[in-house]
PDB file of C-alpha atoms and ligand atoms in Angstrom:
ATOM      1  CA  MET A  21     -45.763  -1.742  52.400  1.00 62.00           C
ATOM      2  CA  THR A  22     -46.444  -2.312  48.856  1.00 59.00           C
ATOM      3  CA  GLN A  23     -45.131   0.577  46.547  1.00 67.00           C
ATOM      4  CA  GLU A  24     -48.400   0.558  44.555  1.00 79.00           C
ATOM      5  CA  ASN A  25     -49.906   3.932  44.014  1.00 90.00           C
ATOM      6  CA  PRO A  26     -51.949   4.798  47.136  1.00 90.00           C
ATOM      7  CA  LEU A  27     -54.849   6.097  45.330  1.00 90.00           C
ATOM      8  CA  ARG A  28     -55.008   3.094  42.900  1.00 91.00           C
ATOM      9  CA  ARG A  29     -54.771   0.860  46.119  1.00 88.00           C
ATOM     10  CA  TRP A  30     -57.700   2.569  47.781  1.00 89.00           C
ATOM     11  CA  LEU A  31     -59.899   2.313  44.642  1.00 89.00           C
ATOM     12  CA  LYS A  32     -59.085  -1.326  44.423  1.00 88.00           C
ATOM     13  CA  SER A  33     -60.207  -1.739  47.902  1.00 88.00           C
ATOM     14  CA  LEU A  34     -63.665  -0.381  46.996  1.00 87.00           C
ATOM     15  CA  ARG A  35     -64.310  -3.658  45.441  1.00 85.00           C
ATOM     16  CA  GLY A  36     -64.366  -5.329  48.803  1.00 83.00           C
ATOM     17  CA  LYS A  37     -62.857  -8.606  49.705  1.00 85.00           C
ATOM     18  CA  ASN A  38     -64.422 -11.848  48.270  1.00 84.00           C
ATOM     19  CA  GLY A  39     -67.370  -9.799  46.882  1.00 82.00           C
ATOM     20  CA  ARG A  40     -68.296  -8.308  50.103  1.00 87.00           C
ATOM     21  CA  GLU A  41     -69.192  -4.590  50.504  1.00 89.00           C
ATOM     22  CA  PRO A  42     -66.158  -2.231  50.788  1.00 93.00           C
ATOM     23  CA  VAL A  43     -64.666  -1.578  54.111  1.00 96.00           C
ATOM     24  CA  LEU A  44     -64.669   2.186  54.760  1.00 96.00           C
ATOM     25  CA  VAL A  45     -62.416   3.555  57.488  1.00 97.00           C
ATOM     26  CA  LYS A  46     -63.538   6.591  59.318  1.00 97.00           C
ATOM     27  CA  ALA A  47     -61.683   8.856  61.681  1.00 98.00           C
ATOM     28  CA  LEU A  48     -63.655   8.726  65.040  1.00 98.00           C
ATOM     29  CA  GLY A  49     -64.319  11.720  67.428  1.00 96.00           C
ATOM     30  CA  GLU A  50     -65.638  12.386  70.916  1.00 96.00           C
ATOM     31  CA  HIS A  51     -69.162  11.383  69.976  1.00 94.00           C
ATOM     32  CA  ASP A  52     -68.056   7.780  69.140  1.00 96.00           C
ATOM     33  CA  ARG A  53     -66.389   7.209  72.704  1.00 97.00           C
ATOM     34  CA  ARG A  54     -69.499   5.362  74.013  1.00 97.00           C
ATOM     35  CA  ARG A  55     -69.400   2.977  71.013  1.00 97.00           C
ATOM     36  CA  VAL A  56     -65.564   2.468  71.270  1.00 98.00           C
ATOM     37  CA  LEU A  57     -66.065   1.327  75.003  1.00 98.00           C
ATOM     38  CA  ARG A  58     -68.929  -0.988  73.907  1.00 98.00           C
ATOM     39  CA  HIS A  59     -66.449  -2.302  71.102  1.00 98.00           C
ATOM     40  CA  PHE A  60     -63.652  -3.068  73.684  1.00 98.00           C
ATOM     41  CA  MET A  61     -66.106  -4.495  76.393  1.00 97.00           C
ATOM     42  CA  ALA A  62     -67.288  -7.027  73.909  1.00 97.00           C
ATOM     43  CA  LEU A  63     -63.906  -8.486  73.440  1.00 97.00           C
ATOM     44  CA  ASP A  64     -63.446 -11.664  75.197  1.00 95.00           C
ATOM     45  CA  SER A  65     -60.496 -12.087  77.623  1.00 94.00           C
ATOM     46  CA  SER A  66     -58.027 -13.770  74.993  1.00 94.00           C
ATOM     47  CA  ASP A  67     -58.727 -10.967  72.536  1.00 96.00           C
ATOM     48  CA  ARG A  68     -58.162  -8.347  75.141  1.00 96.00           C
ATOM     49  CA  LEU A  69     -54.891 -10.169  75.836  1.00 95.00           C
ATOM     50  CA  LEU A  70     -53.817  -9.923  72.300  1.00 95.00           C
ATOM     51  CA  ARG A  71     -55.128  -6.361  71.878  1.00 96.00           C
ATOM     52  CA  PHE A  72     -53.496  -4.715  75.074  1.00 94.00           C
ATOM     53  CA  GLY A  73     -50.789  -7.481  75.815  1.00 89.00           C
ATOM     54  CA  SER A  74     -52.370  -8.203  79.177  1.00 89.00           C
ATOM     55  CA  MET A  75     -55.785  -9.336  80.414  1.00 89.00           C
ATOM     56  CA  LEU A  76     -57.227  -5.999  81.313  1.00 91.00           C
ATOM     57  CA  PRO A  77     -60.195  -6.131  83.603  1.00 94.00           C
ATOM     58  CA  ASP A  78     -63.300  -4.002  82.468  1.00 96.00           C
ATOM     59  CA  GLU A  79     -62.327  -0.968  84.847  1.00 97.00           C
ATOM     60  CA  ARG A  80     -58.912  -0.751  83.050  1.00 96.00           C
ATOM     61  CA  VAL A  81     -60.500  -0.965  79.570  1.00 97.00           C
ATOM     62  CA  ALA A  82     -62.834   1.944  80.619  1.00 97.00           C
ATOM     63  CA  ASP A  83     -60.016   3.855  81.781  1.00 97.00           C
ATOM     64  CA  TYR A  84     -58.136   3.531  78.532  1.00 97.00           C
ATOM     65  CA  VAL A  85     -61.235   4.404  76.646  1.00 97.00           C
ATOM     66  CA  GLY A  86     -61.770   7.433  78.895  1.00 97.00           C
ATOM     67  CA  LYS A  87     -58.211   8.623  78.262  1.00 96.00           C
ATOM     68  CA  LEU A  88     -58.418   8.312  74.547  1.00 96.00           C
ATOM     69  CA  ASP A  89     -57.323  11.447  73.032  1.00 93.00           C
ATOM     70  CA  PHE A  90     -59.170  12.229  69.714  1.00 94.00           C
ATOM     71  CA  VAL A  91     -57.195  15.463  69.204  1.00 92.00           C
ATOM     72  CA  ASN A  92     -53.632  14.551  69.451  1.00 89.00           C
ATOM     73  CA  ASP A  93     -53.973  10.707  68.559  1.00 92.00           C
ATOM     74  CA  ILE A  94     -56.208   9.514  65.937  1.00 96.00           C
ATOM     75  CA  VAL A  95     -58.835   6.685  66.302  1.00 98.00           C
ATOM     76  CA  PHE A  96     -60.173   4.997  63.299  1.00 98.00           C
ATOM     77  CA  GLY A  97     -63.221   2.912  63.063  1.00 98.00           C
ATOM     78  CA  VAL A  98     -65.281   0.801  60.829  1.00 98.00           C
ATOM     79  CA  TYR A  99     -69.084   0.641  61.143  1.00 97.00           C
ATOM     80  CA  ASN A 100     -71.136  -2.405  59.902  1.00 95.00           C
ATOM     81  CA  ARG A 101     -74.381  -2.149  57.844  1.00 92.00           C
ATOM     82  CA  VAL A 102     -76.467  -1.816  61.076  1.00 92.00           C
ATOM     83  CA  PHE A 103     -74.203   0.900  62.519  1.00 94.00           C
ATOM     84  CA  GLN A 104     -72.122  -1.196  65.073  1.00 96.00           C
ATOM     85  CA  LEU A 105     -68.718  -0.383  65.458  1.00 98.00           C
ATOM     86  CA  VAL A 106     -66.835  -3.483  64.424  1.00 98.00           C
ATOM     87  CA  GLY A 107     -63.209  -2.401  64.176  1.00 98.00           C
ATOM     88  CA  VAL A 108     -61.172   0.168  66.131  1.00 98.00           C
ATOM     89  CA  GLY A 109     -57.504   1.152  65.289  1.00 98.00           C
ATOM     90  CA  HIS A 110     -55.718   3.488  67.676  1.00 97.00           C
ATOM     91  CA  LEU A 111     -52.764   5.473  66.112  1.00 97.00           C
ATOM     92  CA  ALA A 112     -50.715   7.382  68.708  1.00 95.00           C
ATOM     93  CA  PHE A 113     -47.799   9.577  67.994  1.00 95.00           C
ATOM     94  CA  THR A 114     -45.021   9.581  70.420  1.00 94.00           C
ATOM     95  CA  SER A 115     -41.535  10.841  70.718  1.00 94.00           C
ATOM     96  CA  LYS A 116     -38.921   8.513  69.109  1.00 90.00           C
ATOM     97  CA  GLU A 117     -37.168   8.189  72.648  1.00 91.00           C
ATOM     98  CA  ALA A 118     -40.049   5.756  73.434  1.00 89.00           C
ATOM     99  CA  HIS A 119     -38.364   3.401  70.979  1.00 90.00           C
ATOM    100  CA  PRO A 120     -34.484   3.225  71.547  1.00 85.00           C
ATOM    101  CA  ASP A 121     -34.128   1.554  68.184  1.00 88.00           C
ATOM    102  CA  ALA A 122     -35.829   4.219  66.325  1.00 89.00           C
ATOM    103  CA  ILE A 123     -32.547   6.090  66.020  1.00 88.00           C
ATOM    104  CA  HIS A 124     -31.514   3.481  63.328  1.00 87.00           C
ATOM    105  CA  TYR A 125     -34.649   4.175  61.251  1.00 88.00           C
ATOM    106  CA  THR A 126     -35.801   7.735  61.347  1.00 92.00           C
ATOM    107  CA  ASP A 127     -34.452  11.238  61.625  1.00 91.00           C
ATOM    108  CA  LYS A 128     -37.776  12.614  62.646  1.00 94.00           C
ATOM    109  CA  GLU A 129     -38.788  13.631  66.117  1.00 94.00           C
ATOM    110  CA  LYS A 130     -41.891  11.366  66.263  1.00 95.00           C
ATOM    111  CA  VAL A 131     -42.875   7.946  65.509  1.00 96.00           C
ATOM    112  CA  ALA A 132     -46.386   6.274  65.565  1.00 96.00           C
ATOM    113  CA  GLU A 133     -47.530   3.324  67.424  1.00 96.00           C
ATOM    114  CA  PHE A 134     -50.577   1.419  66.336  1.00 96.00           C
ATOM    115  CA  GLY A 135     -53.143  -1.125  67.913  1.00 97.00           C
ATOM    116  CA  VAL A 136     -56.060  -2.612  66.525  1.00 98.00           C
ATOM    117  CA  SER A 137     -59.125  -4.839  67.327  1.00 98.00           C
ATOM    118  CA  VAL A 138     -62.031  -6.173  65.151  1.00 98.00           C
ATOM    119  CA  SER A 139     -65.177  -7.747  66.546  1.00 98.00           C
ATOM    120  CA  LYS A 140     -65.522 -11.502  66.195  1.00 97.00           C
ATOM    121  CA  SER A 141     -68.473 -11.046  64.004  1.00 96.00           C
ATOM    122  CA  ALA A 142     -66.510  -9.004  61.426  1.00 97.00           C
ATOM    123  CA  ARG A 143     -63.269 -11.000  61.295  1.00 97.00           C
ATOM    124  CA  GLY A 144     -61.789 -12.154  58.062  1.00 95.00           C
ATOM    125  CA  GLN A 145     -63.347  -9.534  55.807  1.00 95.00           C
ATOM    126  CA  GLY A 146     -60.301  -7.264  55.525  1.00 95.00           C
ATOM    127  CA  VAL A 147     -61.267  -4.820  58.402  1.00 97.00           C
ATOM    128  CA  GLY A 148     -58.064  -5.146  60.240  1.00 97.00           C
ATOM    129  CA  THR A 149     -56.095  -4.792  57.114  1.00 95.00           C
ATOM    130  CA  ARG A 150     -57.963  -1.774  56.013  1.00 96.00           C
ATOM    131  CA  LEU A 151     -57.757  -0.175  59.362  1.00 97.00           C
ATOM    132  CA  PHE A 152     -53.954  -0.799  59.296  1.00 96.00           C
ATOM    133  CA  GLU A 153     -53.530   0.609  55.714  1.00 95.00           C
ATOM    134  CA  ARG A 154     -55.546   3.734  56.667  1.00 96.00           C
ATOM    135  CA  ALA A 155     -53.139   4.207  59.756  1.00 96.00           C
ATOM    136  CA  ALA A 156     -50.050   3.793  57.599  1.00 95.00           C
ATOM    137  CA  ILE A 157     -51.385   6.320  55.010  1.00 95.00           C
ATOM    138  CA  HIS A 158     -52.233   8.782  57.756  1.00 96.00           C
ATOM    139  CA  CYS A 159     -48.650   8.409  59.148  1.00 96.00           C
ATOM    140  CA  ARG A 160     -47.248   9.232  55.822  1.00 95.00           C
ATOM    141  CA  ASN A 161     -49.407  12.275  55.035  1.00 96.00           C
ATOM    142  CA  SER A 162     -48.481  13.414  58.744  1.00 96.00           C
ATOM    143  CA  ASP A 163     -44.725  13.295  57.738  1.00 95.00           C
ATOM    144  CA  VAL A 164     -44.186  10.436  60.227  1.00 96.00           C
ATOM    145  CA  ASP A 165     -41.958   7.752  58.537  1.00 95.00           C
ATOM    146  CA  THR A 166     -41.894   5.030  61.102  1.00 95.00           C
ATOM    147  CA  LEU A 167     -44.922   3.135  62.250  1.00 96.00           C
ATOM    148  CA  TYR A 168     -44.517   0.608  65.347  1.00 95.00           C
ATOM    149  CA  MET A 169     -46.856  -2.212  66.328  1.00 95.00           C
ATOM    150  CA  GLN A 170     -46.334  -4.496  69.241  1.00 91.00           C
ATOM    151  CA  CYS A 171     -48.179  -7.832  69.693  1.00 92.00           C
ATOM    152  CA  LEU A 172     -47.697 -11.467  70.833  1.00 92.00           C
ATOM    153  CA  SER A 173     -45.681 -13.433  68.573  1.00 90.00           C
ATOM    154  CA  SER A 174     -48.467 -16.155  68.893  1.00 91.00           C
ATOM    155  CA  ASN A 175     -50.792 -13.691  67.295  1.00 94.00           C
ATOM    156  CA  ARG A 176     -50.743 -15.336  63.801  1.00 94.00           C
ATOM    157  CA  THR A 177     -53.371 -13.170  62.338  1.00 96.00           C
ATOM    158  CA  MET A 178     -51.632  -9.860  63.115  1.00 94.00           C
ATOM    159  CA  MET A 179     -48.180 -11.506  62.050  1.00 93.00           C
ATOM    160  CA  HIS A 180     -49.752 -12.213  58.687  1.00 95.00           C
ATOM    161  CA  ILE A 181     -51.092  -8.747  58.485  1.00 94.00           C
ATOM    162  CA  ALA A 182     -47.677  -7.235  59.479  1.00 91.00           C
ATOM    163  CA  LYS A 183     -45.727  -9.417  57.009  1.00 92.00           C
ATOM    164  CA  LYS A 184     -48.045  -8.664  54.289  1.00 91.00           C
ATOM    165  CA  ALA A 185     -47.556  -5.011  54.972  1.00 90.00           C
ATOM    166  CA  GLY A 186     -43.801  -5.520  54.683  1.00 88.00           C
ATOM    167  CA  MET A 187     -43.168  -4.619  58.379  1.00 91.00           C
ATOM    168  CA  GLU A 188     -39.769  -5.768  59.873  1.00 90.00           C
ATOM    169  CA  ILE A 189     -40.484  -7.887  62.825  1.00 92.00           C
ATOM    170  CA  HIS A 190     -38.179  -8.562  65.920  1.00 90.00           C
ATOM    171  CA  ARG A 191     -39.241 -11.425  68.175  1.00 88.00           C
ATOM    172  CA  GLU A 192     -38.098 -11.617  71.747  1.00 85.00           C
ATOM    173  CA  TYR A 193     -39.747 -13.327  74.839  1.00 84.00           C
ATOM    174  CA  GLY A 194     -43.045 -14.117  73.180  1.00 87.00           C
ATOM    175  CA  GLU A 195     -43.661 -10.668  71.955  1.00 89.00           C
ATOM    176  CA  ALA A 196     -43.071  -9.298  68.588  1.00 90.00           C
ATOM    177  CA  ASP A 197     -42.083  -5.461  67.866  1.00 88.00           C
ATOM    178  CA  ALA A 198     -42.851  -4.767  64.165  1.00 93.00           C
ATOM    179  CA  HIS A 199     -42.048  -1.544  62.496  1.00 92.00           C
ATOM    180  CA  LEU A 200     -42.809  -0.229  58.901  1.00 94.00           C
ATOM    181  CA  HIS A 201     -40.893   2.484  57.049  1.00 94.00           C
ATOM    182  CA  LEU A 202     -43.089   4.759  55.141  1.00 94.00           C
ATOM    183  CA  PRO A 203     -42.320   6.976  52.208  1.00 93.00           C
ATOM    184  CA  PRO A 204     -42.803  10.629  52.339  1.00 94.00           C
ATOM    185  CA  PRO A 205     -46.372  12.029  51.478  1.00 95.00           C
ATOM    186  CA  SER A 206     -47.462  12.392  47.850  1.00 95.00           C
ATOM    187  CA  PRO A 207     -50.326  13.967  46.090  1.00 95.00           C
ATOM    188  CA  SER A 208     -51.790  10.513  45.623  1.00 96.00           C
ATOM    189  CA  SER A 209     -51.429   9.510  49.238  1.00 95.00           C
ATOM    190  CA  VAL A 210     -53.153  12.836  50.401  1.00 97.00           C
ATOM    191  CA  LEU A 211     -55.944  12.446  47.957  1.00 96.00           C
ATOM    192  CA  ALA A 212     -56.478   8.747  48.741  1.00 96.00           C
ATOM    193  CA  GLU A 213     -56.904   9.515  52.412  1.00 96.00           C
ATOM    194  CA  ALA A 214     -59.251  12.640  51.824  1.00 97.00           C
ATOM    195  CA  LEU A 215     -61.335  10.453  49.525  1.00 96.00           C
ATOM    196  CA  GLU A 216     -61.675   7.585  52.082  1.00 96.00           C
ATOM    197  CA  GLU A 217     -62.678  10.019  54.847  1.00 97.00           C
ATOM    198  CA  GLN A 218     -65.373  11.556  52.554  1.00 97.00           C
ATOM    199  CA  PHE A 219     -66.782   8.281  51.659  1.00 96.00           C
ATOM    200  CA  ALA A 220     -66.734   7.044  55.069  1.00 96.00           C
ATOM    201  CA  LYS A 221     -68.480  10.140  56.345  1.00 97.00           C
ATOM    202  CA  ILE A 222     -71.119   9.754  53.870  1.00 96.00           C
ATOM    203  CA  ASP A 223     -71.602   6.125  54.801  1.00 95.00           C
ATOM    204  CA  TYR A 224     -71.647   6.906  58.423  1.00 95.00           C
ATOM    205  CA  THR A 225     -74.444   9.535  58.131  1.00 96.00           C
ATOM    206  CA  VAL A 226     -76.607   7.226  55.969  1.00 95.00           C
ATOM    207  CA  LYS A 227     -76.189   4.388  58.499  1.00 94.00           C
ATOM    208  CA  ALA A 228     -76.623   6.716  61.439  1.00 92.00           C
ATOM    209  CA  ASN A 229     -79.864   8.182  59.836  1.00 94.00           C
ATOM    210  CA  ALA A 230     -81.124   4.709  59.001  1.00 92.00           C
ATOM    211  CA  ARG A 231     -80.522   3.445  62.747  1.00 89.00           C
ATOM    212  CA  ALA A 232     -82.238   6.563  64.039  1.00 90.00           C
ATOM    213  CA  ALA A 233     -85.302   6.078  61.749  1.00 91.00           C
ATOM    214  CA  ILE A 234     -85.490   2.437  62.744  1.00 88.00           C
ATOM    215  CA  LYS A 235     -85.525   3.454  66.390  1.00 84.00           C
ATOM    216  CA  LEU A 236     -88.083   5.983  65.872  1.00 85.00           C
ATOM    217  CA  PHE A 237     -90.565   4.150  63.777  1.00 86.00           C
ATOM    218  CA  GLY A 238     -89.822   0.930  65.677  1.00 77.00           C
ATOM    219  CA  SER A 239     -90.809   2.562  69.025  1.00 66.00           C
ATOM    220  CA  LYS A 240     -94.047   3.939  67.546  1.00 63.00           C
ATOM    221  CA  LYS A 241     -95.461   0.443  66.906  1.00 57.00           C
TER     222      LYS A 241
HETATM  223  C1  COA B 312     -55.907  -9.261  64.437  1.00 90.54           C
HETATM  224  C2  COA B 312     -57.193  -8.822  63.975  1.00 90.54           C
HETATM  225  C3  COA B 312     -57.319  -7.264  64.110  1.00 90.54           C
HETATM  226  C4  COA B 312     -57.477  -9.037  62.500  1.00 90.54           C
HETATM  227  O1  COA B 312     -58.733  -8.591  62.098  1.00 90.54           O
HETATM  228  P1  COA B 312     -59.388  -9.130  60.832  1.00 90.54           P
HETATM  229  O2  COA B 312     -60.372  -8.096  60.326  1.00 90.54           O
HETATM  230  O3  COA B 312     -60.097 -10.396  60.883  1.00 90.54           O
HETATM  231  O4  COA B 312     -58.155  -9.181  59.568  1.00 90.54           O
HETATM  232  P2  COA B 312     -58.296  -9.198  58.186  1.00 90.54           P
HETATM  233  O5  COA B 312     -59.565  -9.905  57.613  1.00 90.54           O
HETATM  234  O6  COA B 312     -57.994  -8.048  57.500  1.00 90.54           O
HETATM  235  O7  COA B 312     -57.096 -10.027  57.675  1.00 90.54           O
HETATM  236  C5  COA B 312     -56.880 -11.406  58.263  1.00 90.54           C
HETATM  237  C6  COA B 312     -55.727 -12.073  57.551  1.00 90.54           C
HETATM  238  O8  COA B 312     -55.203 -12.971  58.392  1.00 90.54           O
HETATM  239  C7  COA B 312     -55.261 -14.416  57.828  1.00 90.54           C
HETATM  240  N1  COA B 312     -55.354 -15.261  58.952  1.00 90.54           N
HETATM  241  C8  COA B 312     -56.683 -15.452  59.687  1.00 90.54           C
HETATM  242  N2  COA B 312     -56.231 -16.435  60.542  1.00 90.54           N
HETATM  243  C9  COA B 312     -54.922 -16.855  60.548  1.00 90.54           C
HETATM  244  C10 COA B 312     -54.018 -17.449  61.196  1.00 90.54           C
HETATM  245  N3  COA B 312     -54.376 -18.333  62.323  1.00 90.54           N
HETATM  246  N4  COA B 312     -52.681 -17.635  60.744  1.00 90.54           N
HETATM  247  C11 COA B 312     -52.310 -16.819  59.714  1.00 90.54           C
HETATM  248  N5  COA B 312     -53.167 -16.002  58.993  1.00 90.54           N
HETATM  249  C12 COA B 312     -54.375 -15.928  59.338  1.00 90.54           C
HETATM  250  C13 COA B 312     -56.519 -14.109  57.029  1.00 90.54           C
HETATM  251  O9  COA B 312     -56.511 -15.319  55.902  1.00 90.54           O
HETATM  252  C14 COA B 312     -56.295 -12.883  56.318  1.00 90.54           C
HETATM  253  O10 COA B 312     -55.385 -12.786  55.350  1.00 90.54           O
HETATM  254  P3  COA B 312     -55.478 -12.189  53.773  1.00 90.54           P
HETATM  255  O11 COA B 312     -55.958 -10.886  53.855  1.00 90.54           O
HETATM  256  O12 COA B 312     -54.259 -12.380  53.340  1.00 90.54           O
HETATM  257  O13 COA B 312     -56.560 -13.194  53.172  1.00 90.54           O
HETATM  258  C15 COA B 312     -58.422  -9.503  64.776  1.00 90.54           C
HETATM  259  O14 COA B 312     -58.231 -10.797  64.725  1.00 90.54           O
HETATM  260  C16 COA B 312     -58.409  -9.050  66.273  1.00 90.54           C
HETATM  261  O15 COA B 312     -59.052  -8.123  66.642  1.00 90.54           O
HETATM  262  N6  COA B 312     -57.770  -9.738  67.117  1.00 90.54           N
HETATM  263  C17 COA B 312     -57.751  -9.579  68.670  1.00 90.54           C
HETATM  264  C18 COA B 312     -56.954  -8.194  69.040  1.00 90.54           C
HETATM  265  C19 COA B 312     -55.637  -8.339  68.321  1.00 90.54           C
HETATM  266  O16 COA B 312     -54.910  -9.367  68.043  1.00 90.54           O
HETATM  267  N7  COA B 312     -55.006  -7.033  67.963  1.00 90.54           N
HETATM  268  C20 COA B 312     -53.857  -6.996  67.322  1.00 90.54           C
HETATM  269  C21 COA B 312     -52.709  -6.540  68.307  1.00 90.54           C
HETATM  270  S1  COA B 312     -52.493  -4.817  68.325  1.00 90.54           S
END
């Protein structure tokens, strides 16, 4: 990943991509589960294949969302202007034994795995990239130095994001296993993540209240 100071990098991201509004990434919690499910259910079959590596039927997707662990893992989200969840990134910490090659890259006990999806309506605006960057900085601040991501090698958009982040990519049988080595936490990486979370919380509250007000006043017409 670029060695640019994480705080400077985050401040730059506030400018937004191509003059659009900035993408703020928030850690999600139990109260977001219903919206996470709605986000995944709206992915069409080809996106589900790209996201999960197989064509999961609705029941399996519901099962996955039902089992999401908001305490030990971390699930990040991006809400659009009208308070729809348009991007979800799932960062799971797992024992390094799950990745036999990890012994070559890390002496930590745990490594991280990341999966991401962005709604079709919000693609190309930097949402996927920002979710990835937030996951990487969270790993770094959790003192985990190896971040894995698995996807199909045909997934050109994700391959582009992975390469841009400086991930090392191994391709085999149509699948790509990418990993990123992260530096240790620094005051700047901790501050960048804390600021982003604060901004995202304020943004979330404003959007949630606006949506509630529209529902309330809309229903009184
Ligand atoms: C992959 C995915 C998350 C990307 O989300 P996104 O918000 O559109 O991504 P971003 O806007 O941050 O970045 C897209 C980048 O890919 C580039 N890109 C888009 N289509 C591309 C293609 N066919 N080939 C190469 N690069 C491509 C864009 O130009 C952009 O690059 P830039 O930032 O250098 O300008 C989204 O397409 C998605 O949800 N796909 C289905 C699920 C999936 O594939 N998940 C990943 C597996 S875990």
